[in-house]
């Protein structure tokens, strides 16, 4: 009821209804954006407008005049104030259009506080029971309010359902769009994968074709090289066979000529003996006397010469090595172009010396390889008839290679021969093979380096000079600064075995291995070999070794034992086993039994005595490995 006294329940119902209606109506007046909106918006707006029209037609609007009429009907005897004050409760957005479109947002109150009241009217009015109209009005308002709430709730449910449907349609459209995009992406990826597969197949096919062509070229090159090598091998074998046949024919011819000469000489000798027999018998006594006197004089002269001969021999080879250092080694090391030119040859020489074994094929192969490397540095290949020599001034690079070869051979002797003596024999055959092929300068260069590294090949042990440093003196004796005596003796023994192997090697098996050259004559052999590398040098070495003061040196017992093992069998074969046996027995008696020879230990001296005793019992025995394996 709209009176001055406001019913609390009516006010709450009114406010709730007004709020629900105003919220619905105000949503239609919100500003819209310029961007496109989904179709759920227009549907929602149309439904809202229709709902508002239905509400306006059903609701009962009470104006200020209706309120006045009600007062007159209820209290006809009351005095009603002609003037009224209107109070309006406005919403949070007090716009005129809003108040006109929604009359439920206004309430009219009339102020009766200043008007005169009828006597006893209020009390009687309050105590008076409501009329049927009032009850009907109240019931009607409550029903209208409930209907409004119900309609508003139904409209909200419809709006939610429409919004959900609209969102479902939007999601469905998005799902369709995503499916289309996914299908397009899948097709694009399949196309890319197919294109990559085709490209990979093309690359694989191209690579297979290139690989096939490459292997075809490699096979063709290998076949060509094999054919060339086979042709060269055939030519080399043919040349070797022809050279061998020529050498055998030449040897047979020489043997026939020698046999004929021997027969003729025998006849001449017989005739000469018959003619001079009487003269010889008459002069025999005088000749014996003269011979004895001459022999004694020669022995005295030899004794005088032997006292200083080892020193002169050692000094000669030391000077030769110094000339090699100043005239060959240092200039080549300073010349970068020459050093680079011989670099490959140096490496091949070192490898060949280190890989040789004691077989005829391998020894001849290594000798020929080194011979070709040396010939490359000469204007023309040498031979026994036209050998190289230091006096003819060969090219510096050639002499440098010979010096390096000598150094490699001595290093091999220090490392391997000292532990395995028979390893020196193939090295000695390589040395003789190169000299027989015309490299005469190699003998002098090798001997000079042997004396430098091991003065016991003379044998000679230099004395320290007053102004000589310890390092220089140890170097002149071939000894390292921090080397023990046993290590020094073992290393010197390896070098001495190599030297003795060179001295005792027989040249007869080596001459047929010289390719396509005439057999050297005795005069040519004398020109090729220095005296220090011939077998008689073994007798000279023994004569020097058995004299004082060298005999008292610590290494001498081991050196004499090496001589007995390596040189003595070859000397017995040439000069006679009886003569060599006498010398060895005398050496044992004077040096071992009387302890004139000094060794590092008693074991060295006893070993020398055991070797001589075995010689007396079994005769000469060559060291194993002296003859090469075929």
GROMACS .gro file of C-alpha atoms in nm, residues 21 35 41 98 113 175 192 197 226 246 266 274 301 313 376 402 441 469 507 526 530 541 574 585:
model
   24
   21UNK     CA    1   1.318  -0.524  -1.402
   35UNK     CA    2   3.307  -0.481  -3.428
   41UNK     CA    3   2.329  -1.073  -2.910
   98UNK     CA    4   1.492   0.580  -1.738
  113UNK     CA    5   0.304   1.608   0.907
  175UNK     CA    6   3.609  -2.702  -3.441
  192UNK     CA    7   5.682  -3.195  -4.804
  197UNK     CA    8   6.174  -3.861  -5.016
  226UNK     CA    9   9.986  -5.425  -6.192
  246UNK     CA   10  12.709  -6.426  -6.867
  266UNK     CA   11  15.410  -7.606  -6.448
  274UNK     CA   12  16.592  -7.876  -6.379
  301UNK     CA   13  16.192  -5.261  -3.803
  313UNK     CA   14  14.626  -4.495  -3.832
  376UNK     CA   15  12.029  -4.076  -5.858
  402UNK     CA   16  12.711  -4.223  -4.797
  441UNK     CA   17  13.423  -4.376  -5.173
  469UNK     CA   18  13.776  -3.106  -2.197
  507UNK     CA   19  13.348  -6.187  -5.203
  526UNK     CA   20  14.250  -5.351  -5.479
  530UNK     CA   21  14.081  -4.970  -4.857
  541UNK     CA   22  14.451  -5.577  -3.563
  574UNK     CA   23  14.281  -6.851  -4.606
  585UNK     CA   24  14.736  -7.099  -2.829
   0.00000   0.00000   0.00000
